[in-house]
mmCIF file of C-alpha atoms in Angstrom:
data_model
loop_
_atom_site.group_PDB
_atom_site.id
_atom_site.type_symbol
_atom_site.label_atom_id
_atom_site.label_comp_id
_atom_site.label_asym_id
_atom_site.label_seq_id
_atom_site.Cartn_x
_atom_site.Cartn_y
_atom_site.Cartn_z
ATOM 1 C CA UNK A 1416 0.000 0.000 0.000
ATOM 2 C CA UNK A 1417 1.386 3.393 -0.833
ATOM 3 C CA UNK A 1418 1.011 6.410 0.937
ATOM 4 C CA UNK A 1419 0.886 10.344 0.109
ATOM 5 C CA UNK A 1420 1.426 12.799 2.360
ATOM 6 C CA UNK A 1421 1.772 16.901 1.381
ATOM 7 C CA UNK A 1422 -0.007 16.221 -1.896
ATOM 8 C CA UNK A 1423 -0.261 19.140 -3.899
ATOM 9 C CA UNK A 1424 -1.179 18.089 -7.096
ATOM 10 C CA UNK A 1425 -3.382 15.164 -6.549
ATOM 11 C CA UNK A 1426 -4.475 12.770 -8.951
ATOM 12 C CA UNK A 1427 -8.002 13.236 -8.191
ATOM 13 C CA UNK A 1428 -10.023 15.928 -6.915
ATOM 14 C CA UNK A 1429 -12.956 14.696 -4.766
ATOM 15 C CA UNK A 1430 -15.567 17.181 -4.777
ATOM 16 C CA UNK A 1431 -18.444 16.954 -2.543
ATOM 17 C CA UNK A 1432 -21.334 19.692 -2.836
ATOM 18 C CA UNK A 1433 -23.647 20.020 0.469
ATOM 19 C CA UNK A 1434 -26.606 21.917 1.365
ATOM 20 C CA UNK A 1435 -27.246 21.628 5.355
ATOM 21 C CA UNK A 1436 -25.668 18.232 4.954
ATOM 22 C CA UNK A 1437 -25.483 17.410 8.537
ATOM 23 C CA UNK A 1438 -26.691 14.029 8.924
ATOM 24 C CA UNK A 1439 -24.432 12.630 6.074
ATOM 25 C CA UNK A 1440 -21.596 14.493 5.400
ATOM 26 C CA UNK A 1441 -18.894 13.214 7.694
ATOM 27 C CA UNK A 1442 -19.456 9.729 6.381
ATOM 28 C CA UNK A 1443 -18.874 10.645 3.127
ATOM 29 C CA UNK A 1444 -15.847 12.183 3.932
ATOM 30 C CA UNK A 1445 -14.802 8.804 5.940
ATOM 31 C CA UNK A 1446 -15.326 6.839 3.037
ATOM 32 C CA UNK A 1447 -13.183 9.033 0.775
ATOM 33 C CA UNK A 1448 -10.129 8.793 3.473
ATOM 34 C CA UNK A 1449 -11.137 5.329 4.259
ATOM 35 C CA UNK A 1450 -9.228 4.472 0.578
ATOM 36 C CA UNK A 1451 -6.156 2.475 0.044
ATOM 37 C CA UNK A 1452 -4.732 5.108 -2.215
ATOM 38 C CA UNK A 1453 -4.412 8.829 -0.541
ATOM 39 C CA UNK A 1454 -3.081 10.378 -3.650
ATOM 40 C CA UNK A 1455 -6.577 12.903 -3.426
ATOM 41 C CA UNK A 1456 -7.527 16.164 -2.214
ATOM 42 C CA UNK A 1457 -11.753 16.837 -1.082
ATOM 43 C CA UNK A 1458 -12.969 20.023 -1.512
ATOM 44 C CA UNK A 1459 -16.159 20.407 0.013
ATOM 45 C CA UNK A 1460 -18.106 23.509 -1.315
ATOM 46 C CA UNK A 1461 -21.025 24.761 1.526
ATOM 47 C CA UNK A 1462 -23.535 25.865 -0.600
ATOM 48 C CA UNK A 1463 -24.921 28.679 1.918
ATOM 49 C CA UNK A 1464 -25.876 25.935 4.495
ATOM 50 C CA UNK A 1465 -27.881 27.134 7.464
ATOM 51 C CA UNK A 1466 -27.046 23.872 9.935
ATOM 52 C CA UNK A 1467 -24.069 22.939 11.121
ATOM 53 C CA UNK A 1468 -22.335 21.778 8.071
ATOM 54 C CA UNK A 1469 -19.521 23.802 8.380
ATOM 55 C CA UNK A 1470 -18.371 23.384 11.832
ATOM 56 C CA UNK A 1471 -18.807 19.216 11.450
ATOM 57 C CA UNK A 1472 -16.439 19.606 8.564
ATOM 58 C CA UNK A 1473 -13.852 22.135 10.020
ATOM 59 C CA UNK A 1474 -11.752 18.978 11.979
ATOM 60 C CA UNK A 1475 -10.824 17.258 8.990
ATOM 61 C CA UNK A 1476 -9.277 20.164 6.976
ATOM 62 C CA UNK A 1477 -6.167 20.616 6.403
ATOM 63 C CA UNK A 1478 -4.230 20.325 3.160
ATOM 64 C CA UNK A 1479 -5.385 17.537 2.095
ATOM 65 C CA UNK A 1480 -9.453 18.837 2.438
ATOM 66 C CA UNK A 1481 -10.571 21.957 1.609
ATOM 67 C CA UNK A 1482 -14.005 24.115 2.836
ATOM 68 C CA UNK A 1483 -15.248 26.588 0.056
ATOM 69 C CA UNK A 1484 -17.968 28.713 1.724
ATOM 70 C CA UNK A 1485 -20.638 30.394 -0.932
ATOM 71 C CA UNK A 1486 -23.893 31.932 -1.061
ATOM 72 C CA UNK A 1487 -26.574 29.325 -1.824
ATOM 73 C CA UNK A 1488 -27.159 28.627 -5.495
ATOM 74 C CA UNK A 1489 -27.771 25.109 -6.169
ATOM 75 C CA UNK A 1490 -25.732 22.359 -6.664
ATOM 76 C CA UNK A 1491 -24.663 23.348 -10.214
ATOM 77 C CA UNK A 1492 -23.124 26.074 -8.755
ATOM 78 C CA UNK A 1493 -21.342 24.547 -6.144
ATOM 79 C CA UNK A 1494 -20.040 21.852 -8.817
ATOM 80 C CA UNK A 1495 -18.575 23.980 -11.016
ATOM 81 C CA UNK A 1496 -17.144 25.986 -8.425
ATOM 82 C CA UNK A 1497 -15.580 22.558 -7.438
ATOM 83 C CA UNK A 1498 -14.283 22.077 -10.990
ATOM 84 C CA UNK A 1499 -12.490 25.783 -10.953
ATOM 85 C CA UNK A 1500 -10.549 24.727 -7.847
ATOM 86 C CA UNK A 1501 -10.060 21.370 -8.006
ATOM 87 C CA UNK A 1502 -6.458 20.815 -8.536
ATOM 88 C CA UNK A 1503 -6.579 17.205 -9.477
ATOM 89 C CA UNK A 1504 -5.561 15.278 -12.819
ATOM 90 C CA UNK A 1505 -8.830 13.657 -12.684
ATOM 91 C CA UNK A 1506 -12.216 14.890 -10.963
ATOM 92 C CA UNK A 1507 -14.788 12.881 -9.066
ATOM 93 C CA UNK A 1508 -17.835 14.165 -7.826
ATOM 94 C CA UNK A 1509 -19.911 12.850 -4.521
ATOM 95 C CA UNK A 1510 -22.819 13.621 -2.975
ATOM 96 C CA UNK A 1511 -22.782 14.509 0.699
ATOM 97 C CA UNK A 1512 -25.263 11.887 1.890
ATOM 98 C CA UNK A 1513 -23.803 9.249 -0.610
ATOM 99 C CA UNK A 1514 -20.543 7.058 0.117
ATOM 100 C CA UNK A 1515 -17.399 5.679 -1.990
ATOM 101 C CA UNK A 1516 -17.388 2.037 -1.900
ATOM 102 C CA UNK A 1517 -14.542 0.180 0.303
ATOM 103 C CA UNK A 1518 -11.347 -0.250 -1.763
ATOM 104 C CA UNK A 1519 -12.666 1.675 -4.221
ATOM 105 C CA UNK A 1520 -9.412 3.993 -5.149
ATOM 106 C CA UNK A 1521 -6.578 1.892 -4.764
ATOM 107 C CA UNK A 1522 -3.210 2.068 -5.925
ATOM 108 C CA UNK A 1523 -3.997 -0.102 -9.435
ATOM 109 C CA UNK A 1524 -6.162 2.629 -10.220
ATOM 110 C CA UNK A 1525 -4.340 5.280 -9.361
ATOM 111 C CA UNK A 1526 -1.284 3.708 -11.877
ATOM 112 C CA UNK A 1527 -4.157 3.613 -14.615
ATOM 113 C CA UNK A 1528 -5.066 7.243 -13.861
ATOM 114 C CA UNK A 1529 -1.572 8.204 -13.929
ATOM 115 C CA UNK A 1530 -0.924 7.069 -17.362
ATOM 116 C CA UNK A 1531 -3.433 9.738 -18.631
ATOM 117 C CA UNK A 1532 -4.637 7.754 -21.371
ATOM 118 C CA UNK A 1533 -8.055 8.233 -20.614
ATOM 119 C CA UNK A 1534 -10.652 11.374 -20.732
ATOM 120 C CA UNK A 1535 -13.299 9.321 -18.489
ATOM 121 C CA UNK A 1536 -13.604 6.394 -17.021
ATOM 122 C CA UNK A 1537 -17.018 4.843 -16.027
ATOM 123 C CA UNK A 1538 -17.413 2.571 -12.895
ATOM 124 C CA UNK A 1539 -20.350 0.364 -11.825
ATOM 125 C CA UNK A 1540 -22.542 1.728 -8.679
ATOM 126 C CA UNK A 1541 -25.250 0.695 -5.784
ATOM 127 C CA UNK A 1542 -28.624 2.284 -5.363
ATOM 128 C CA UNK A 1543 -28.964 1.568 -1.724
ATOM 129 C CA UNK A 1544 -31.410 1.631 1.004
ATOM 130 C CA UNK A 1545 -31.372 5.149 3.194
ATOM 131 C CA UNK A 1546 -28.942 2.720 5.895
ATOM 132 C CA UNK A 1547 -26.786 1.820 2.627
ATOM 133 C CA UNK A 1548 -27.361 -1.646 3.831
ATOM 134 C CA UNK A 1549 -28.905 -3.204 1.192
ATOM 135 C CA UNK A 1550 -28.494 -2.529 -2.710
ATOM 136 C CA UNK A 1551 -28.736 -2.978 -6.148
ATOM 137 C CA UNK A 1552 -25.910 -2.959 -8.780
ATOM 138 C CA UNK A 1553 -25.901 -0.585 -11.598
ATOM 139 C CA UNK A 1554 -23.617 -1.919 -14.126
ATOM 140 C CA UNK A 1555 -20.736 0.523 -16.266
ATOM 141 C CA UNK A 1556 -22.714 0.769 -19.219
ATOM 142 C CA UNK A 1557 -21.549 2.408 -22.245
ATOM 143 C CA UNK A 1558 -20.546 5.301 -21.523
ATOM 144 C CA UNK A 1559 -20.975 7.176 -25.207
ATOM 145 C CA UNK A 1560 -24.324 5.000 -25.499
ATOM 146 C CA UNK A 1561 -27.091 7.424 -26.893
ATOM 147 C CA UNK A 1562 -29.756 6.550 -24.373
ATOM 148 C CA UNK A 1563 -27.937 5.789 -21.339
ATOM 149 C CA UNK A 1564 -27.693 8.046 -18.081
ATOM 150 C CA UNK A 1565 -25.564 7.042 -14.925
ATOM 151 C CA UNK A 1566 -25.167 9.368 -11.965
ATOM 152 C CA UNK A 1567 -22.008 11.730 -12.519
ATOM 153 C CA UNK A 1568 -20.455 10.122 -8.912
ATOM 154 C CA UNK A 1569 -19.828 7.031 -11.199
ATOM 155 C CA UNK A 1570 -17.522 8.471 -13.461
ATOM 156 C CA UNK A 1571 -14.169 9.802 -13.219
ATOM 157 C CA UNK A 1572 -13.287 13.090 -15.194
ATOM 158 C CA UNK A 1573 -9.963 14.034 -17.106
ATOM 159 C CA UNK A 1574 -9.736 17.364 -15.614
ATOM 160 C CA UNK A 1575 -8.561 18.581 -19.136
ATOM 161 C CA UNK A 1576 -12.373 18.046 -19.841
ATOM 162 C CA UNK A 1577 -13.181 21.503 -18.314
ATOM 163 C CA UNK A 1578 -10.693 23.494 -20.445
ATOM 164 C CA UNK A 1579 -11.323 25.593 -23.172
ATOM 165 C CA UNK A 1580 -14.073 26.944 -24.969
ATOM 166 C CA UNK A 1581 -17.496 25.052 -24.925
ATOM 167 C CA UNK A 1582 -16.148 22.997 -21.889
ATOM 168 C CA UNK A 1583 -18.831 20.774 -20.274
ATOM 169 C CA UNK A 1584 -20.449 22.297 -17.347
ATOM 170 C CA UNK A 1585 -23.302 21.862 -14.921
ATOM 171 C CA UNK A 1586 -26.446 24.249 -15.994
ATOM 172 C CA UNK A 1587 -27.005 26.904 -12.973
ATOM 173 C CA UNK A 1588 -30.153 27.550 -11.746
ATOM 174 C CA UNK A 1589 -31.496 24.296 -12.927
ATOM 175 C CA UNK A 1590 -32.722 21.788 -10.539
ATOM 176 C CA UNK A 1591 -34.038 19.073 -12.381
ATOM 177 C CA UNK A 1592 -32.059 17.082 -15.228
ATOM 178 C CA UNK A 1593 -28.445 19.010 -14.553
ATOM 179 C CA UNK A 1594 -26.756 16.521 -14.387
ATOM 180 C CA UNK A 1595 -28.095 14.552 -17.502
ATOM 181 C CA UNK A 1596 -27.343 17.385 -19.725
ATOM 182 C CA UNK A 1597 -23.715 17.827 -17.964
ATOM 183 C CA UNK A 1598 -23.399 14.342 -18.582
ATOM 184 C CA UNK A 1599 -24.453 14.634 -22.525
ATOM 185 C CA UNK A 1600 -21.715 17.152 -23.085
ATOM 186 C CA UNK A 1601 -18.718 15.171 -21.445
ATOM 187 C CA UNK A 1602 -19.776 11.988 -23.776
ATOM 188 C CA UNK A 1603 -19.445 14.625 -26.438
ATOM 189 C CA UNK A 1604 -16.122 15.793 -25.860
ATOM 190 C CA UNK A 1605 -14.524 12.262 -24.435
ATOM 191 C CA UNK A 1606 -12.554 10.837 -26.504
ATOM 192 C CA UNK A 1607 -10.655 7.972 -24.886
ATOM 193 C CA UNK A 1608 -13.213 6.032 -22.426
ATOM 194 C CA UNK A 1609 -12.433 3.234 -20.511
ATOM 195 C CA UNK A 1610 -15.442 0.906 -18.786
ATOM 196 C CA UNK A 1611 -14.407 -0.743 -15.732
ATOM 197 C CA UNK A 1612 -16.236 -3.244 -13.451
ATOM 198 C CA UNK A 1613 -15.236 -2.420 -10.110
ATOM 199 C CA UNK A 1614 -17.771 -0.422 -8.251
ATOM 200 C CA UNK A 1615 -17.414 2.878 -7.100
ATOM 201 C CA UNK A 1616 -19.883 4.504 -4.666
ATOM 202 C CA UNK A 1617 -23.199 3.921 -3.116
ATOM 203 C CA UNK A 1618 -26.314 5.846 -4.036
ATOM 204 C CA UNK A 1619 -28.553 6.315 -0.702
ATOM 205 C CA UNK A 1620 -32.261 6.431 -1.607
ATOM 206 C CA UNK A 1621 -33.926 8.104 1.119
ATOM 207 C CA UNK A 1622 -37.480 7.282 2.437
ATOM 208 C CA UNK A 1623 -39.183 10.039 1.264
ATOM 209 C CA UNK A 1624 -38.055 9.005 -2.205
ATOM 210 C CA UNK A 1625 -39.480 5.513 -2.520
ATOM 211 C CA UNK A 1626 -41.774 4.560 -5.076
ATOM 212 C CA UNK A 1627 -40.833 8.413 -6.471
ATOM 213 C CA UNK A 1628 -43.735 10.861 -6.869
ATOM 214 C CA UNK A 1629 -45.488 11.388 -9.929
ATOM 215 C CA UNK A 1630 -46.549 15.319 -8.831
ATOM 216 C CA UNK A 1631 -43.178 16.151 -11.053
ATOM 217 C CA UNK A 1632 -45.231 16.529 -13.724
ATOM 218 C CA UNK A 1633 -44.813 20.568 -14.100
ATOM 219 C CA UNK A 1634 -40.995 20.068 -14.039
ATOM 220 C CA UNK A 1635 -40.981 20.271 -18.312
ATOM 221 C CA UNK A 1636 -41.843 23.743 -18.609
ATOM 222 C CA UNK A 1637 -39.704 24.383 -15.234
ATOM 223 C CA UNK A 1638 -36.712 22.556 -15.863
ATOM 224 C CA UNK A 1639 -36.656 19.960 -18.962
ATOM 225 C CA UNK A 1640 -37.092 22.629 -21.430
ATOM 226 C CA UNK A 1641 -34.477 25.144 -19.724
ATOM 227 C CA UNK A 1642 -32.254 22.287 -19.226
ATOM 228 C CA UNK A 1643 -32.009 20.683 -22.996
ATOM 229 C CA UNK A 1644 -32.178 24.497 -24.500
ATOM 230 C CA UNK A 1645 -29.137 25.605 -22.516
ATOM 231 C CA UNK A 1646 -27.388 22.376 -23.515
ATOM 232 C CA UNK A 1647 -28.458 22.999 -27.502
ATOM 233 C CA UNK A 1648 -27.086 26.361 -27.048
ATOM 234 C CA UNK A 1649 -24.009 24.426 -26.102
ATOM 235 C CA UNK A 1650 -23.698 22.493 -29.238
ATOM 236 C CA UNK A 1651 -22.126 23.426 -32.329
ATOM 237 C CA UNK A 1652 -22.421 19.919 -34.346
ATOM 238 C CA UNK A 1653 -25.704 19.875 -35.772
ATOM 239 C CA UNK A 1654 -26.213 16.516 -34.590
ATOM 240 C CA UNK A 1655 -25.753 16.952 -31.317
ATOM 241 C CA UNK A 1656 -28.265 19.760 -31.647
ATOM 242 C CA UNK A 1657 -30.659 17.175 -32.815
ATOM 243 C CA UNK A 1658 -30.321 14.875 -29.809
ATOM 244 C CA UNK A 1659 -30.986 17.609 -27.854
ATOM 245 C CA UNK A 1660 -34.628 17.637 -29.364
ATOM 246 C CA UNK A 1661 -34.135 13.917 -29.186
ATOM 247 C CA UNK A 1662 -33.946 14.034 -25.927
ATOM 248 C CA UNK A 1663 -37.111 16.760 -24.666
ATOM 249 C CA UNK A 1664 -39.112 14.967 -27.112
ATOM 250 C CA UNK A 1665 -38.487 11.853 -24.576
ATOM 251 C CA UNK A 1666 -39.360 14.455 -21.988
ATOM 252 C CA UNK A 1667 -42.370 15.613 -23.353
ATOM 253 C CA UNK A 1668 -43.881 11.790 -23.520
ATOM 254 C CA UNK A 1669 -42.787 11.622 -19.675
ATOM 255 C CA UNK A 1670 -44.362 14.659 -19.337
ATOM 256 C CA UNK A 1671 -47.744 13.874 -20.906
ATOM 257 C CA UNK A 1672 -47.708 10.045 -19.248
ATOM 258 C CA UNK A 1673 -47.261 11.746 -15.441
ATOM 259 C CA UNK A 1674 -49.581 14.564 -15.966
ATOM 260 C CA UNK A 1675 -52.151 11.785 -16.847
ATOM 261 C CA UNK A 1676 -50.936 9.724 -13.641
ATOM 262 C CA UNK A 1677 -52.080 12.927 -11.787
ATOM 263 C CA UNK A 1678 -54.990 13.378 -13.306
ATOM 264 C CA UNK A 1679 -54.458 16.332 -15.117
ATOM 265 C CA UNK A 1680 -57.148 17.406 -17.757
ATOM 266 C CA UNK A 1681 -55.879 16.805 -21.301
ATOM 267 C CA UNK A 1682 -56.601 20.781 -21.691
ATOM 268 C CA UNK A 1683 -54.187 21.276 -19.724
ATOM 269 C CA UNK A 1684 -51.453 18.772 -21.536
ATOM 270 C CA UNK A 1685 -52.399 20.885 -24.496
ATOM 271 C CA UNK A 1686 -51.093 24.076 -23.296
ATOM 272 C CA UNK A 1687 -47.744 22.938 -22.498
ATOM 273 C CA UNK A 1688 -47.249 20.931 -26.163
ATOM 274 C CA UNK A 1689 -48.322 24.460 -27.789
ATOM 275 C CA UNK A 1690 -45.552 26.045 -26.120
ATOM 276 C CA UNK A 1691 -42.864 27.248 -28.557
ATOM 277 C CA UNK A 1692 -39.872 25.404 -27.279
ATOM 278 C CA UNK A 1693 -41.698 22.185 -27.224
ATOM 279 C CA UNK A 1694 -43.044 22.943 -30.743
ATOM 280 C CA UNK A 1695 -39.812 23.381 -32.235
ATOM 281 C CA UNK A 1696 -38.331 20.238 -30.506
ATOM 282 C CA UNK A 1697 -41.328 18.371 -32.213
ATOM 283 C CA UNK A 1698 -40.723 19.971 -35.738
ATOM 284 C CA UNK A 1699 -38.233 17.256 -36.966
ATOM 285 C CA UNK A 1700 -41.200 14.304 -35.963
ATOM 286 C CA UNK A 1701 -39.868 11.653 -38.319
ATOM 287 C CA UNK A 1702 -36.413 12.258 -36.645
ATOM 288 C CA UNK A 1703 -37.427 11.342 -32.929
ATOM 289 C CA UNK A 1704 -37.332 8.293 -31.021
ATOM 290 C CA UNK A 1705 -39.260 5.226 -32.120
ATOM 291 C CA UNK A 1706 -40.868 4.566 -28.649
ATOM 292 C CA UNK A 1707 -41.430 7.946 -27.548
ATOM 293 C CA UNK A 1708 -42.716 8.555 -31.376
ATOM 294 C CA UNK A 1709 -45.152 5.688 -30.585
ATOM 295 C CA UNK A 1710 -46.012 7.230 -26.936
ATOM 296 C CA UNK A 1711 -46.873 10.300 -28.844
ATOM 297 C CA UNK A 1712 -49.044 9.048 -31.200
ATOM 298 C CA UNK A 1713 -50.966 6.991 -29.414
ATOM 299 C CA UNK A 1714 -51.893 9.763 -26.662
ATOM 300 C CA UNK A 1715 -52.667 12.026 -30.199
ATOM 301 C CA UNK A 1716 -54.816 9.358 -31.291
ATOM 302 C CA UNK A 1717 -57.158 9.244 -28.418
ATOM 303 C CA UNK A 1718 -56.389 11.326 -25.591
ATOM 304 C CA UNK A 1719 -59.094 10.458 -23.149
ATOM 305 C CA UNK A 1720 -58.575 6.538 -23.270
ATOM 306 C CA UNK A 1721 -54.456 7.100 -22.749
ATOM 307 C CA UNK A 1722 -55.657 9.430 -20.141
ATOM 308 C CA UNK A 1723 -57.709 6.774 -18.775
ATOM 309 C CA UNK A 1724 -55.227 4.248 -19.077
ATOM 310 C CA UNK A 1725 -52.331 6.093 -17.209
ATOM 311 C CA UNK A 1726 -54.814 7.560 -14.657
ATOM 312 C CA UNK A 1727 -55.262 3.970 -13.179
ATOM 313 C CA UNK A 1728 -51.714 3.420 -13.144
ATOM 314 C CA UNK A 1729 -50.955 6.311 -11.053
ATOM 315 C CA UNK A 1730 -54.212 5.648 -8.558
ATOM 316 C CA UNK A 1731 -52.340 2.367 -8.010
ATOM 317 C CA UNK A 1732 -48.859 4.077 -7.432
ATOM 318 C CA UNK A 1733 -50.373 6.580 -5.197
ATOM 319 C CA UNK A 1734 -51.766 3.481 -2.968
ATOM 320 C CA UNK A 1735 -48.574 1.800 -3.070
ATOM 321 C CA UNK A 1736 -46.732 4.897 -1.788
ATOM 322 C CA UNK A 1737 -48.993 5.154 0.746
ATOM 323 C CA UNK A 1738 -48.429 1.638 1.966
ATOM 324 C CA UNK A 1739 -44.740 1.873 1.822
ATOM 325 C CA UNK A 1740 -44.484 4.538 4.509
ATOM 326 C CA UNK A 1741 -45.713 2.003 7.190
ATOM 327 C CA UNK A 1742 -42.634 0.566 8.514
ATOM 328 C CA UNK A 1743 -42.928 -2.694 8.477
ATOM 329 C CA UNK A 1744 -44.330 -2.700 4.728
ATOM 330 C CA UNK A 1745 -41.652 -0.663 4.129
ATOM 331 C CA UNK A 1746 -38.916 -2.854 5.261
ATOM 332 C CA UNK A 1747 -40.482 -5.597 3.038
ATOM 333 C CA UNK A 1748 -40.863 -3.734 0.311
ATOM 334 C CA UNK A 1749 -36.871 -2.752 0.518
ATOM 335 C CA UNK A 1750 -35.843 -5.871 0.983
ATOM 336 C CA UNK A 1751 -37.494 -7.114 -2.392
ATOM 337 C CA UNK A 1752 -35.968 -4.505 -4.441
ATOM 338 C CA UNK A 1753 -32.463 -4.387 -2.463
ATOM 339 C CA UNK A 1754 -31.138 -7.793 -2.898
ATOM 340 C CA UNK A 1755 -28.230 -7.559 -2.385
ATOM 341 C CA UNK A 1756 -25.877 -6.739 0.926
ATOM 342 C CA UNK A 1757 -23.471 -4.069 0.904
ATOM 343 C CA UNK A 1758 -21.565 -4.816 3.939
ATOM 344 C CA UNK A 1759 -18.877 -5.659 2.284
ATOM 345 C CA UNK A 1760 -18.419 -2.219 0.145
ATOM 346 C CA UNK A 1761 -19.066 -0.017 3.469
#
């Protein structure tokens, strides 16, 4: 095992953005020093936190951790603030209430990060219970693969990436879908990608997010359509352009299946699919996706009975969230969807 002491040009840059993260944040910061390899530096950016954040984290700085105090602004903010300072040869990006798995950075990796050959390398992950307990794998998938999305903690990032113009950055004052559009830019600009099958952190799904709402339903006009419009804007192949309409077309089908979930009145799924940025992303309709062309036309084709259909479907999810707040469903209900232990990667 190798050791690195008065690092000051790591090979990775840990950053961790928190918002009045004080349940979770000094366990992530455990796992990250918990590593075989120490060749790292954490910056941890307080994103205008009103707990005690700041003073939990103040023991374990020193120069090997870092505490960058701002003015709330979201976590877009607070990431690409991370990105400016990071002084890393790669970046790696954690959520304060999510962990790195055990032996997750050791000194193999480190000699393949060292080489430089690659712009981003993509790592398996856990979706986890809120105790990180029990989990289920996510496998590396393709990382350039048109459809595919994996949480930005599973990747590591050539910090070359984030240089020069049109550099890949996360969308501020976004909430919703940041970090799919960040993630669409980086597959545009990687060039060298390596897929490895080791995994890499632990995503903590907390109560309050099982069996996930279906009230998003107002988030295209709020955030899907802000989100893929800032990332065209970001796009000079005209390809890439077009999978950015590609992509809120898919958003507008998710939009139309949840607002009938909730009940909304087709009127009202009108209004938003009249809307000029959703318009133009439908202009190119034999260009779109073949399943969310099909979604489309089959709501177009009779809008009460795919109402109808999609209404009973989210009467049924609203009973099953209900159920899954008792504890003791609850704990079932984890324990069929979490199969597997994660004692082993704590």
């Amino acid at each position: 095992m190798t050791h690195y002491n008065n690092i000051i040009s790591p090979m990775i840059s840990w950053i961790i953005p928190v918002y009045n993260g004080a349940q979770f944040i000094t366990e992530a910061i455990a796992s990250i020093l918990r590593q075989p390899c120490q060749d790292l530096e954490i910056l941890i950016i307080d994103d205008g936190s009103t707990d005690n954040t700041a003073a939990l984290v103040r023991p374990y700085l020193g120069a090997r951790i870092r505490l960058l105090q701002k003015e709330n602004g979201g976590v877009s903010s607070a990431r690409n603030l991370g990105i400016r300072e990071a002084r890393g040869q790669y970046i790696a990006f954690l959520d304060a209430d999510d962990c790195i798995c055990r032996n997750a950075y050791t000194d193999d990796i480190h000699d393949l990060l060292s080489s430089g050959q690659y712009d981003l390398i993509s790592f398996p992950y856990y979706s986890a219970d809120q105790d990180l307990r029990r989990g289920i794998r996510h496998c590396a998938e393709e990382a350039q693969h048109f459809d595919s999305f994996k949480h930005c903690s599973s990747f590591v990032y050539l910090r070359g990436l984030f240089s020069g113009d049109q550099s890949p950055c996360f969308p501020e004052g976004i909430r919703i879908r940041e970090d799919v559009v960040f993630q669409f830019l980086v597959n545009r600009r990687a060039e060298r990608i390596r897929i490895l099958d080791r995994p890499w952190f632990l995503y903590r799904n907390h109560v309050s997010s099982v069996l996930h709402r279906t009230k998003g339903h107002e988030y295209l006009v709020r955030d899907a359509i802000p989100a893929w419009q800032w990332c065209k804007s970001r796009c000079i192949d005209p390809q890439a352009k077009l999978e950015c309409d590609q992509r809120l077309f898919s958003e507008v089908c998710a939009y139309i299946r949840l607002s009938c979930m909730a009940g909304k009145p087709t009127t009202h799924i009108y209004k938003a699919l009249e809307l000029p940025e959703v318009k133009s992303a439908l202009s190119d309709y034999d260009k779109l996706w073949r399943t969310s062309k099909q979604e489309y036309a089959s709501f177009l084709a009779n809008p009460e009975r795919y109402r109808l259909r999609h209404r009973i479907c989210g009467l049924v999810f609203g009973f099953l969230r209900f159920f899954v707040r008792i504890p003791v469903l609850r704990r079932f209900y984890l324990r069929i969807k979490y199969r597997e232990s994660l004692q082993s990667l704590r």
